[in-house]
């Protein structure tokens, strides 16, 4: 909680807007829910119009467009994204029962729109804060296609031992910061 409180105060003092950001994600049994994160971007997207338009164009193709040096990201946003601290509010989603600590990444609906069979399989388990994809291939984070192999493997081999392995490897991936921006 000290990290949550400190980050919340910094976000409040350094940029306008809400501390938390939430958007719709596909959850267990295909039920959508609001996924919480610390806000890492400016609230007025029109100021940074070019990066915003690129992101919107990608959504039409089922791609989550992530710009490495996105002008919409605040200075604290860069830090909390690189360290994955922006994901900590998802612990509230775990407490609500929308998510698990470990499972497939919670995806926005447009990413699964063109993959109905994969969506059906993914929705057999709760999405997680960390999972196989996050510890293996976080660099490829722009489309659901990159996650199919990892998510399917996780669902087929689900066990307490696999969860323990994922949980132990997560801090190493977070410390290296690979794929986080």
Short mmCIF file of N, CA and C in Angstrom, two decimals:
data_model
loop_
_atom_site.label_atom_id
_atom_site.label_comp_id
_atom_site.label_asym_id
_atom_site.label_seq_id
_atom_site.Cartn_x
_atom_site.Cartn_y
_atom_site.Cartn_z
N UNK A 1 0.79 -1.22 0.00
CA UNK A 1 0.00 0.00 0.00
C UNK A 1 0.84 1.28 0.00
N UNK A 2 2.05 1.29 0.56
CA UNK A 2 2.83 2.53 0.47
C UNK A 2 3.12 2.92 -0.99
N UNK A 3 3.35 1.94 -1.85
CA UNK A 3 3.60 2.24 -3.26
C UNK A 3 2.35 2.80 -3.90
N UNK A 4 1.21 2.19 -3.63
CA UNK A 4 -0.06 2.66 -4.19
C UNK A 4 -0.33 4.11 -3.78
N UNK A 5 -0.15 4.40 -2.51
CA UNK A 5 -0.41 5.74 -1.99
C UNK A 5 0.57 6.75 -2.58
N UNK A 6 1.85 6.40 -2.62
CA UNK A 6 2.88 7.31 -3.15
C UNK A 6 2.62 7.64 -4.63
N UNK A 7 2.35 6.61 -5.42
CA UNK A 7 2.10 6.83 -6.85
C UNK A 7 0.83 7.66 -7.04
N UNK A 8 -0.20 7.37 -6.26
CA UNK A 8 -1.45 8.13 -6.36
C UNK A 8 -1.20 9.62 -6.08
N UNK A 9 -0.42 9.91 -5.07
CA UNK A 9 -0.12 11.31 -4.71
C UNK A 9 0.68 11.98 -5.84
N UNK A 10 1.66 11.29 -6.38
CA UNK A 10 2.48 11.88 -7.46
C UNK A 10 1.62 12.16 -8.69
N UNK A 11 0.75 11.21 -9.05
CA UNK A 11 -0.12 11.43 -10.21
C UNK A 11 -1.02 12.63 -9.97
N UNK A 12 -1.60 12.71 -8.79
CA UNK A 12 -2.51 13.82 -8.45
C UNK A 12 -1.80 15.17 -8.51
N UNK A 13 -0.56 15.23 -8.00
CA UNK A 13 0.17 16.49 -7.93
C UNK A 13 0.80 16.93 -9.26
N UNK A 14 1.02 15.98 -10.18
CA UNK A 14 1.77 16.33 -11.39
C UNK A 14 0.96 16.40 -12.67
N UNK A 15 -0.30 15.98 -12.63
CA UNK A 15 -1.10 16.07 -13.85
C UNK A 15 -2.59 16.15 -13.52
N UNK A 16 -3.32 16.77 -14.43
CA UNK A 16 -4.76 16.90 -14.24
C UNK A 16 -5.45 15.59 -14.58
N UNK A 17 -6.54 15.32 -13.87
CA UNK A 17 -7.34 14.14 -14.17
C UNK A 17 -7.37 13.16 -13.03
N UNK A 18 -8.07 12.07 -13.27
CA UNK A 18 -8.23 11.02 -12.27
C UNK A 18 -6.91 10.29 -12.01
N UNK A 19 -6.78 9.72 -10.84
CA UNK A 19 -5.59 8.95 -10.49
C UNK A 19 -5.63 7.59 -11.19
N UNK A 20 -6.80 7.00 -11.17
CA UNK A 20 -6.97 5.69 -11.79
C UNK A 20 -7.60 5.84 -13.17
N UNK A 21 -7.25 4.91 -14.01
CA UNK A 21 -7.82 4.80 -15.35
C UNK A 21 -8.49 3.43 -15.40
N UNK A 22 -9.62 3.35 -16.03
CA UNK A 22 -10.22 2.03 -16.22
C UNK A 22 -10.78 1.95 -17.62
N UNK A 23 -10.74 0.75 -18.15
CA UNK A 23 -11.40 0.52 -19.43
C UNK A 23 -11.95 -0.90 -19.44
N UNK A 24 -12.77 -1.15 -20.42
CA UNK A 24 -13.46 -2.43 -20.51
C UNK A 24 -12.51 -3.51 -20.98
N UNK A 25 -12.55 -4.66 -20.31
CA UNK A 25 -11.76 -5.82 -20.69
C UNK A 25 -12.67 -7.04 -20.72
N UNK A 26 -12.24 -8.05 -21.47
CA UNK A 26 -13.00 -9.29 -21.56
C UNK A 26 -12.57 -10.19 -20.41
N UNK A 27 -13.55 -10.65 -19.66
CA UNK A 27 -13.25 -11.45 -18.48
C UNK A 27 -13.74 -12.88 -18.56
N UNK A 28 -13.79 -13.49 -17.40
CA UNK A 28 -14.21 -14.87 -17.23
C UNK A 28 -15.61 -15.06 -17.81
N UNK A 29 -15.78 -16.15 -18.57
CA UNK A 29 -17.04 -16.49 -19.23
C UNK A 29 -17.49 -15.42 -20.23
N UNK A 30 -16.56 -14.59 -20.69
CA UNK A 30 -16.87 -13.58 -21.70
C UNK A 30 -17.58 -12.35 -21.16
N UNK A 31 -17.65 -12.23 -19.83
CA UNK A 31 -18.29 -11.06 -19.23
C UNK A 31 -17.27 -9.93 -19.15
N UNK A 32 -17.62 -8.79 -19.72
CA UNK A 32 -16.71 -7.64 -19.68
C UNK A 32 -16.73 -6.99 -18.30
N UNK A 33 -15.60 -6.41 -17.94
CA UNK A 33 -15.47 -5.72 -16.65
C UNK A 33 -14.57 -4.51 -16.82
N UNK A 34 -14.58 -3.63 -15.84
CA UNK A 34 -13.71 -2.45 -15.84
C UNK A 34 -12.38 -2.83 -15.17
N UNK A 35 -11.30 -2.72 -15.91
CA UNK A 35 -9.97 -3.06 -15.42
C UNK A 35 -9.27 -1.77 -14.97
N UNK A 36 -8.75 -1.77 -13.75
CA UNK A 36 -8.14 -0.59 -13.18
C UNK A 36 -6.63 -0.55 -13.40
N UNK A 37 -6.13 0.65 -13.66
CA UNK A 37 -4.70 0.90 -13.76
C UNK A 37 -4.46 2.32 -13.27
N UNK A 38 -3.22 2.60 -12.89
CA UNK A 38 -2.87 3.99 -12.62
C UNK A 38 -2.85 4.72 -13.96
N UNK A 39 -3.37 5.93 -13.98
CA UNK A 39 -3.36 6.72 -15.21
C UNK A 39 -1.93 7.14 -15.51
N UNK A 40 -1.50 6.86 -16.74
CA UNK A 40 -0.13 7.18 -17.14
C UNK A 40 -0.08 8.18 -18.30
N UNK A 41 -1.25 8.58 -18.79
CA UNK A 41 -1.29 9.50 -19.93
C UNK A 41 -1.99 10.80 -19.56
N UNK A 42 -1.80 11.79 -20.40
CA UNK A 42 -2.52 13.04 -20.24
C UNK A 42 -4.00 12.78 -20.47
N UNK A 43 -4.85 13.59 -19.89
CA UNK A 43 -6.29 13.39 -20.05
C UNK A 43 -6.83 14.04 -21.32
N UNK A 44 -6.16 15.08 -21.79
CA UNK A 44 -6.61 15.76 -23.00
C UNK A 44 -5.87 15.19 -24.21
N UNK A 45 -6.45 14.15 -24.82
CA UNK A 45 -5.82 13.47 -25.94
C UNK A 45 -5.67 14.37 -27.17
N UNK A 46 -6.50 15.40 -27.28
CA UNK A 46 -6.44 16.26 -28.47
C UNK A 46 -5.12 17.02 -28.56
N UNK A 47 -4.48 17.23 -27.43
CA UNK A 47 -3.19 17.92 -27.41
C UNK A 47 -2.14 17.10 -28.16
N UNK A 48 -2.24 15.81 -28.03
CA UNK A 48 -1.28 14.89 -28.65
C UNK A 48 -1.98 14.12 -29.77
N UNK A 49 -2.61 14.82 -30.66
CA UNK A 49 -3.51 14.25 -31.65
C UNK A 49 -2.89 13.18 -32.55
N UNK A 50 -1.66 13.35 -32.97
CA UNK A 50 -1.08 12.39 -33.92
C UNK A 50 -0.94 11.00 -33.30
N UNK A 51 -0.44 10.91 -32.07
CA UNK A 51 -0.31 9.60 -31.42
C UNK A 51 -1.68 8.98 -31.15
N UNK A 52 -2.64 9.80 -30.83
CA UNK A 52 -4.00 9.33 -30.58
C UNK A 52 -4.61 8.75 -31.86
N UNK A 53 -4.43 9.43 -32.98
CA UNK A 53 -4.99 8.96 -34.25
C UNK A 53 -4.35 7.65 -34.69
N UNK A 54 -3.06 7.48 -34.46
CA UNK A 54 -2.37 6.24 -34.79
C UNK A 54 -2.94 5.09 -33.96
N UNK A 55 -3.19 5.34 -32.68
CA UNK A 55 -3.76 4.32 -31.81
C UNK A 55 -5.16 3.92 -32.27
N UNK A 56 -5.97 4.88 -32.64
CA UNK A 56 -7.33 4.59 -33.12
C UNK A 56 -7.32 3.77 -34.42
N UNK A 57 -6.41 4.09 -35.32
CA UNK A 57 -6.32 3.36 -36.58
C UNK A 57 -5.97 1.89 -36.34
N UNK A 58 -5.11 1.63 -35.38
CA UNK A 58 -4.73 0.25 -35.05
C UNK A 58 -5.88 -0.55 -34.50
N UNK A 59 -6.74 0.08 -33.71
CA UNK A 59 -7.88 -0.61 -33.11
C UNK A 59 -8.79 -1.22 -34.16
N UNK A 60 -8.94 -0.55 -35.27
CA UNK A 60 -9.81 -1.05 -36.33
C UNK A 60 -9.31 -2.38 -36.88
N UNK A 61 -8.02 -2.66 -36.73
CA UNK A 61 -7.43 -3.91 -37.22
C UNK A 61 -7.22 -4.91 -36.08
N UNK A 62 -7.72 -4.60 -34.87
CA UNK A 62 -7.53 -5.49 -33.73
C UNK A 62 -6.16 -5.36 -33.10
N UNK A 63 -5.46 -4.27 -33.39
CA UNK A 63 -4.10 -4.08 -32.89
C UNK A 63 -4.08 -2.99 -31.83
N UNK A 64 -3.44 -3.29 -30.73
CA UNK A 64 -3.23 -2.29 -29.68
C UNK A 64 -1.93 -1.58 -30.03
N UNK A 65 -2.05 -0.39 -30.58
CA UNK A 65 -0.86 0.34 -31.05
C UNK A 65 -0.18 1.01 -29.87
N UNK A 66 1.04 0.56 -29.59
CA UNK A 66 1.82 1.15 -28.52
C UNK A 66 3.05 1.83 -29.11
N UNK A 67 3.11 3.12 -28.94
CA UNK A 67 4.23 3.91 -29.44
C UNK A 67 5.29 3.97 -28.35
N UNK A 68 6.52 3.63 -28.70
CA UNK A 68 7.58 3.59 -27.69
C UNK A 68 7.77 4.94 -26.99
N UNK A 69 7.75 6.02 -27.73
CA UNK A 69 7.90 7.35 -27.14
C UNK A 69 6.62 8.15 -27.33
N UNK A 70 5.52 7.58 -26.87
CA UNK A 70 4.19 8.19 -27.02
C UNK A 70 4.16 9.53 -26.29
N UNK A 71 3.82 10.58 -27.01
CA UNK A 71 3.81 11.93 -26.44
C UNK A 71 2.70 12.12 -25.41
N UNK A 72 1.76 11.21 -25.34
CA UNK A 72 0.67 11.33 -24.39
C UNK A 72 1.03 10.85 -22.99
N UNK A 73 2.15 10.16 -22.86
CA UNK A 73 2.54 9.59 -21.57
C UNK A 73 3.23 10.65 -20.71
N UNK A 74 2.81 10.76 -19.46
CA UNK A 74 3.39 11.72 -18.52
C UNK A 74 4.75 11.20 -18.04
N UNK A 75 5.52 12.06 -17.38
CA UNK A 75 6.84 11.62 -16.89
C UNK A 75 6.70 10.51 -15.86
N UNK A 76 5.70 10.61 -14.97
CA UNK A 76 5.50 9.55 -13.98
C UNK A 76 4.93 8.31 -14.68
N UNK A 77 4.16 8.54 -15.72
CA UNK A 77 3.62 7.43 -16.50
C UNK A 77 4.70 6.57 -17.09
N UNK A 78 5.77 7.19 -17.58
CA UNK A 78 6.89 6.43 -18.13
C UNK A 78 7.51 5.52 -17.08
N UNK A 79 7.64 6.04 -15.88
CA UNK A 79 8.25 5.26 -14.79
C UNK A 79 7.34 4.12 -14.37
N UNK A 80 6.06 4.41 -14.16
CA UNK A 80 5.17 3.35 -13.66
C UNK A 80 4.89 2.30 -14.73
N UNK A 81 4.95 2.67 -15.99
CA UNK A 81 4.79 1.67 -17.06
C UNK A 81 6.02 0.79 -17.14
N UNK A 82 7.19 1.40 -17.10
CA UNK A 82 8.44 0.64 -17.22
C UNK A 82 8.58 -0.36 -16.07
N UNK A 83 8.10 0.00 -14.90
CA UNK A 83 8.22 -0.86 -13.72
C UNK A 83 6.96 -1.70 -13.47
N UNK A 84 5.96 -1.54 -14.33
CA UNK A 84 4.66 -2.23 -14.21
C UNK A 84 3.87 -1.83 -12.97
N UNK A 85 4.26 -0.76 -12.32
CA UNK A 85 3.51 -0.27 -11.17
C UNK A 85 2.12 0.19 -11.58
N UNK A 86 1.98 0.60 -12.85
CA UNK A 86 0.66 1.04 -13.31
C UNK A 86 -0.39 -0.07 -13.22
N UNK A 87 0.06 -1.31 -13.14
CA UNK A 87 -0.84 -2.46 -13.07
C UNK A 87 -1.30 -2.79 -11.65
N UNK A 88 -0.66 -2.23 -10.64
CA UNK A 88 -0.99 -2.58 -9.25
C UNK A 88 -2.47 -2.39 -8.88
N UNK A 89 -3.17 -1.38 -9.39
CA UNK A 89 -4.58 -1.26 -9.04
C UNK A 89 -5.44 -2.46 -9.50
N UNK A 90 -4.87 -3.32 -10.35
CA UNK A 90 -5.60 -4.53 -10.73
C UNK A 90 -5.79 -5.46 -9.54
N UNK A 91 -5.07 -5.23 -8.47
CA UNK A 91 -5.31 -6.00 -7.24
C UNK A 91 -6.75 -5.78 -6.76
N UNK A 92 -7.31 -4.59 -7.02
CA UNK A 92 -8.72 -4.34 -6.68
C UNK A 92 -9.63 -5.20 -7.55
N UNK A 93 -9.24 -5.42 -8.82
CA UNK A 93 -10.00 -6.32 -9.69
C UNK A 93 -9.96 -7.75 -9.16
N UNK A 94 -8.82 -8.14 -8.60
CA UNK A 94 -8.70 -9.48 -8.02
C UNK A 94 -9.64 -9.59 -6.82
N UNK A 95 -9.64 -8.58 -5.96
CA UNK A 95 -10.52 -8.59 -4.79
C UNK A 95 -11.99 -8.61 -5.18
N UNK A 96 -12.33 -7.95 -6.29
CA UNK A 96 -13.71 -7.93 -6.78
C UNK A 96 -14.11 -9.26 -7.42
N UNK A 97 -13.13 -10.08 -7.79
CA UNK A 97 -13.41 -11.36 -8.44
C UNK A 97 -13.40 -11.30 -9.95
N UNK A 98 -13.04 -10.14 -10.52
CA UNK A 98 -12.97 -10.01 -11.97
C UNK A 98 -11.70 -10.63 -12.55
N UNK A 99 -10.65 -10.66 -11.74
CA UNK A 99 -9.35 -11.14 -12.20
C UNK A 99 -8.75 -12.08 -11.17
N UNK A 100 -7.67 -12.72 -11.59
CA UNK A 100 -6.86 -13.57 -10.73
C UNK A 100 -5.45 -12.97 -10.70
N UNK A 101 -4.63 -13.42 -9.80
CA UNK A 101 -3.23 -12.96 -9.80
C UNK A 101 -2.55 -13.48 -11.06
N UNK A 102 -2.83 -14.76 -11.42
CA UNK A 102 -2.18 -15.38 -12.56
C UNK A 102 -3.23 -15.87 -13.56
N UNK A 103 -2.99 -15.59 -14.83
CA UNK A 103 -3.90 -16.00 -15.89
C UNK A 103 -3.57 -15.24 -17.16
N UNK A 104 -4.34 -15.43 -18.21
CA UNK A 104 -4.10 -14.68 -19.44
C UNK A 104 -4.30 -13.17 -19.21
N UNK A 105 -3.58 -12.37 -19.94
CA UNK A 105 -3.71 -10.91 -19.83
C UNK A 105 -5.14 -10.49 -20.14
N UNK A 106 -5.70 -9.57 -19.37
CA UNK A 106 -7.06 -9.09 -19.69
C UNK A 106 -7.02 -8.19 -20.93
N UNK A 107 -7.67 -8.61 -21.98
CA UNK A 107 -7.62 -7.87 -23.24
C UNK A 107 -8.85 -7.01 -23.45
N UNK A 108 -8.65 -5.92 -24.18
CA UNK A 108 -9.77 -5.06 -24.55
C UNK A 108 -10.57 -5.79 -25.63
N UNK A 109 -11.89 -5.60 -25.66
CA UNK A 109 -12.75 -6.36 -26.58
C UNK A 109 -12.32 -6.32 -28.04
N UNK A 110 -11.86 -5.17 -28.55
CA UNK A 110 -11.52 -5.09 -29.97
C UNK A 110 -10.39 -6.04 -30.36
N UNK A 111 -9.53 -6.41 -29.40
CA UNK A 111 -8.41 -7.30 -29.70
C UNK A 111 -8.88 -8.74 -29.96
N UNK A 112 -10.05 -9.09 -29.43
CA UNK A 112 -10.56 -10.46 -29.58
C UNK A 112 -11.71 -10.55 -30.58
N UNK A 113 -12.14 -9.42 -31.09
CA UNK A 113 -13.31 -9.36 -31.96
C UNK A 113 -13.18 -10.30 -33.17
N UNK A 114 -12.02 -10.36 -33.77
CA UNK A 114 -11.81 -11.18 -34.96
C UNK A 114 -11.31 -12.59 -34.64
N UNK A 115 -11.29 -12.96 -33.35
CA UNK A 115 -10.81 -14.28 -32.92
C UNK A 115 -11.83 -14.96 -32.00
N UNK A 116 -13.03 -15.26 -32.49
CA UNK A 116 -14.08 -15.80 -31.61
C UNK A 116 -13.72 -17.14 -30.95
N UNK A 117 -13.01 -18.02 -31.65
CA UNK A 117 -12.64 -19.31 -31.05
C UNK A 117 -11.65 -19.11 -29.92
N UNK A 118 -10.67 -18.24 -30.13
CA UNK A 118 -9.68 -17.96 -29.10
C UNK A 118 -10.34 -17.29 -27.90
N UNK A 119 -11.25 -16.38 -28.16
CA UNK A 119 -11.97 -15.71 -27.07
C UNK A 119 -12.70 -16.73 -26.21
N UNK A 120 -13.32 -17.69 -26.86
CA UNK A 120 -14.07 -18.71 -26.13
C UNK A 120 -13.15 -19.52 -25.20
N UNK A 121 -11.98 -19.89 -25.68
CA UNK A 121 -11.02 -20.65 -24.88
C UNK A 121 -10.48 -19.78 -23.74
N UNK A 122 -10.09 -18.55 -24.06
CA UNK A 122 -9.54 -17.62 -23.07
C UNK A 122 -10.48 -17.37 -21.91
N UNK A 123 -11.75 -17.35 -22.22
CA UNK A 123 -12.75 -17.00 -21.21
C UNK A 123 -13.10 -18.17 -20.28
N UNK A 124 -12.37 -19.29 -20.41
CA UNK A 124 -12.56 -20.42 -19.50
C UNK A 124 -11.91 -20.16 -18.14
N UNK A 125 -11.01 -19.19 -18.10
CA UNK A 125 -10.33 -18.83 -16.84
C UNK A 125 -10.39 -17.32 -16.66
N UNK A 126 -10.17 -16.89 -15.43
CA UNK A 126 -10.13 -15.46 -15.15
C UNK A 126 -8.82 -14.88 -15.70
N UNK A 127 -8.87 -13.68 -16.25
CA UNK A 127 -7.62 -13.05 -16.66
C UNK A 127 -6.76 -12.74 -15.44
N UNK A 128 -5.46 -12.63 -15.65
CA UNK A 128 -4.55 -12.42 -14.53
C UNK A 128 -3.68 -11.20 -14.66
N UNK A 129 -3.15 -10.78 -13.53
CA UNK A 129 -2.21 -9.66 -13.52
C UNK A 129 -0.90 -10.09 -14.19
N UNK A 130 -0.52 -11.34 -14.00
CA UNK A 130 0.65 -11.89 -14.66
C UNK A 130 0.29 -13.26 -15.23
N UNK A 131 1.11 -13.73 -16.17
CA UNK A 131 0.83 -15.02 -16.79
C UNK A 131 1.98 -15.45 -17.68
N UNK A 132 1.78 -16.56 -18.40
CA UNK A 132 2.84 -17.08 -19.26
C UNK A 132 3.29 -16.06 -20.30
N UNK A 133 2.34 -15.42 -20.96
CA UNK A 133 2.73 -14.45 -21.98
C UNK A 133 3.58 -13.34 -21.37
N UNK A 134 3.18 -12.84 -20.20
CA UNK A 134 3.90 -11.73 -19.57
C UNK A 134 5.35 -12.11 -19.24
N UNK A 135 5.59 -13.37 -18.87
CA UNK A 135 6.96 -13.74 -18.50
C UNK A 135 7.79 -14.24 -19.67
N UNK A 136 7.13 -14.52 -20.79
CA UNK A 136 7.86 -15.07 -21.94
C UNK A 136 8.03 -14.11 -23.11
N UNK A 137 7.00 -13.33 -23.41
CA UNK A 137 6.99 -12.62 -24.70
C UNK A 137 6.38 -11.23 -24.58
N UNK A 138 6.65 -10.55 -23.50
CA UNK A 138 6.04 -9.25 -23.23
C UNK A 138 6.35 -8.21 -24.30
N UNK A 139 7.41 -8.44 -25.04
CA UNK A 139 7.80 -7.52 -26.10
C UNK A 139 6.74 -7.48 -27.21
N UNK A 140 6.08 -8.61 -27.46
CA UNK A 140 5.02 -8.69 -28.46
C UNK A 140 3.68 -8.48 -27.78
N UNK A 141 3.31 -7.24 -27.60
CA UNK A 141 2.12 -6.93 -26.81
C UNK A 141 1.06 -6.15 -27.56
N UNK A 142 1.08 -6.25 -28.88
CA UNK A 142 0.16 -5.40 -29.64
C UNK A 142 -1.05 -6.13 -30.22
N UNK A 143 -1.04 -7.45 -30.22
CA UNK A 143 -2.22 -8.15 -30.74
C UNK A 143 -2.41 -9.48 -30.03
N UNK A 144 -3.64 -9.95 -30.03
CA UNK A 144 -3.98 -11.20 -29.35
C UNK A 144 -3.29 -12.39 -30.01
N UNK A 145 -2.97 -12.29 -31.28
CA UNK A 145 -2.30 -13.40 -31.97
C UNK A 145 -1.00 -13.80 -31.28
N UNK A 146 -0.27 -12.83 -30.74
CA UNK A 146 0.98 -13.14 -30.05
C UNK A 146 0.74 -13.91 -28.76
N UNK A 147 -0.46 -13.83 -28.22
CA UNK A 147 -0.75 -14.43 -26.92
C UNK A 147 -1.40 -15.81 -27.02
N UNK A 148 -1.88 -16.18 -28.20
CA UNK A 148 -2.65 -17.42 -28.36
C UNK A 148 -1.88 -18.63 -27.82
N UNK A 149 -0.66 -18.80 -28.27
CA UNK A 149 0.13 -19.97 -27.86
C UNK A 149 0.31 -20.02 -26.35
N UNK A 150 0.68 -18.91 -25.75
CA UNK A 150 0.94 -18.87 -24.31
C UNK A 150 -0.34 -19.07 -23.50
N UNK A 151 -1.40 -18.40 -23.91
CA UNK A 151 -2.67 -18.50 -23.17
C UNK A 151 -3.25 -19.91 -23.27
N UNK A 152 -3.20 -20.49 -24.46
CA UNK A 152 -3.72 -21.85 -24.65
C UNK A 152 -2.91 -22.84 -23.81
N UNK A 153 -1.60 -22.69 -23.82
CA UNK A 153 -0.74 -23.56 -23.01
C UNK A 153 -1.08 -23.43 -21.53
N UNK A 154 -1.27 -22.20 -21.07
CA UNK A 154 -1.61 -21.99 -19.66
C UNK A 154 -2.92 -22.69 -19.30
N UNK A 155 -3.93 -22.51 -20.13
CA UNK A 155 -5.24 -23.08 -19.85
C UNK A 155 -5.19 -24.61 -19.88
N UNK A 156 -4.45 -25.17 -20.84
CA UNK A 156 -4.36 -26.63 -20.95
C UNK A 156 -3.54 -27.25 -19.82
N UNK A 157 -2.56 -26.52 -19.28
CA UNK A 157 -1.66 -27.08 -18.27
C UNK A 157 -1.82 -26.43 -16.90
N UNK A 158 -2.94 -25.78 -16.68
CA UNK A 158 -3.20 -25.07 -15.42
C UNK A 158 -2.91 -25.96 -14.21
N UNK A 159 -2.07 -25.45 -13.31
CA UNK A 159 -1.77 -26.17 -12.06
C UNK A 159 -1.18 -25.19 -11.05
N UNK A 160 -1.18 -25.59 -9.82
CA UNK A 160 -0.59 -24.76 -8.76
C UNK A 160 0.92 -24.60 -9.00
N UNK A 161 1.57 -25.66 -9.49
CA UNK A 161 3.01 -25.61 -9.76
C UNK A 161 3.31 -24.60 -10.88
N UNK A 162 2.52 -24.63 -11.94
CA UNK A 162 2.70 -23.67 -13.05
C UNK A 162 2.50 -22.25 -12.54
N UNK A 163 1.46 -22.03 -11.73
CA UNK A 163 1.22 -20.70 -11.16
C UNK A 163 2.41 -20.25 -10.31
N UNK A 164 2.97 -21.17 -9.53
CA UNK A 164 4.13 -20.82 -8.69
C UNK A 164 5.32 -20.42 -9.55
N UNK A 165 5.56 -21.14 -10.64
CA UNK A 165 6.67 -20.81 -11.55
C UNK A 165 6.48 -19.43 -12.15
N UNK A 166 5.26 -19.15 -12.60
CA UNK A 166 4.97 -17.84 -13.20
C UNK A 166 5.18 -16.74 -12.17
N UNK A 167 4.68 -16.97 -10.96
CA UNK A 167 4.80 -15.97 -9.90
C UNK A 167 6.26 -15.70 -9.55
N UNK A 168 7.10 -16.73 -9.55
CA UNK A 168 8.52 -16.55 -9.24
C UNK A 168 9.28 -15.83 -10.36
N UNK A 169 8.88 -16.03 -11.61
CA UNK A 169 9.57 -15.40 -12.73
C UNK A 169 9.11 -13.96 -12.99
N UNK A 170 7.93 -13.61 -12.51
CA UNK A 170 7.39 -12.28 -12.78
C UNK A 170 8.30 -11.14 -12.30
N UNK A 171 8.82 -11.18 -11.06
CA UNK A 171 9.69 -10.07 -10.63
C UNK A 171 10.92 -9.88 -11.51
N UNK A 172 11.47 -10.97 -12.03
CA UNK A 172 12.66 -10.88 -12.89
C UNK A 172 12.29 -10.13 -14.18
N UNK A 173 11.13 -10.47 -14.76
CA UNK A 173 10.69 -9.82 -15.99
C UNK A 173 10.40 -8.34 -15.72
N UNK A 174 9.79 -8.06 -14.60
CA UNK A 174 9.46 -6.66 -14.26
C UNK A 174 10.75 -5.85 -14.06
N UNK A 175 11.74 -6.42 -13.40
CA UNK A 175 12.99 -5.71 -13.14
C UNK A 175 13.72 -5.41 -14.44
N UNK A 176 13.72 -6.34 -15.38
CA UNK A 176 14.41 -6.10 -16.65
C UNK A 176 13.68 -5.07 -17.49
N UNK A 177 12.35 -4.96 -17.31
CA UNK A 177 11.57 -3.96 -18.02
C UNK A 177 11.41 -4.22 -19.51
N UNK A 178 11.80 -5.39 -19.98
CA UNK A 178 11.70 -5.69 -21.41
C UNK A 178 10.23 -5.67 -21.87
N UNK A 179 9.98 -4.94 -22.92
CA UNK A 179 8.62 -4.87 -23.48
C UNK A 179 7.70 -3.89 -22.77
N UNK A 180 8.19 -3.26 -21.71
CA UNK A 180 7.35 -2.31 -20.96
C UNK A 180 7.69 -0.89 -21.38
N UNK A 181 6.70 -0.19 -21.89
CA UNK A 181 6.85 1.24 -22.21
C UNK A 181 5.50 1.86 -22.38
#
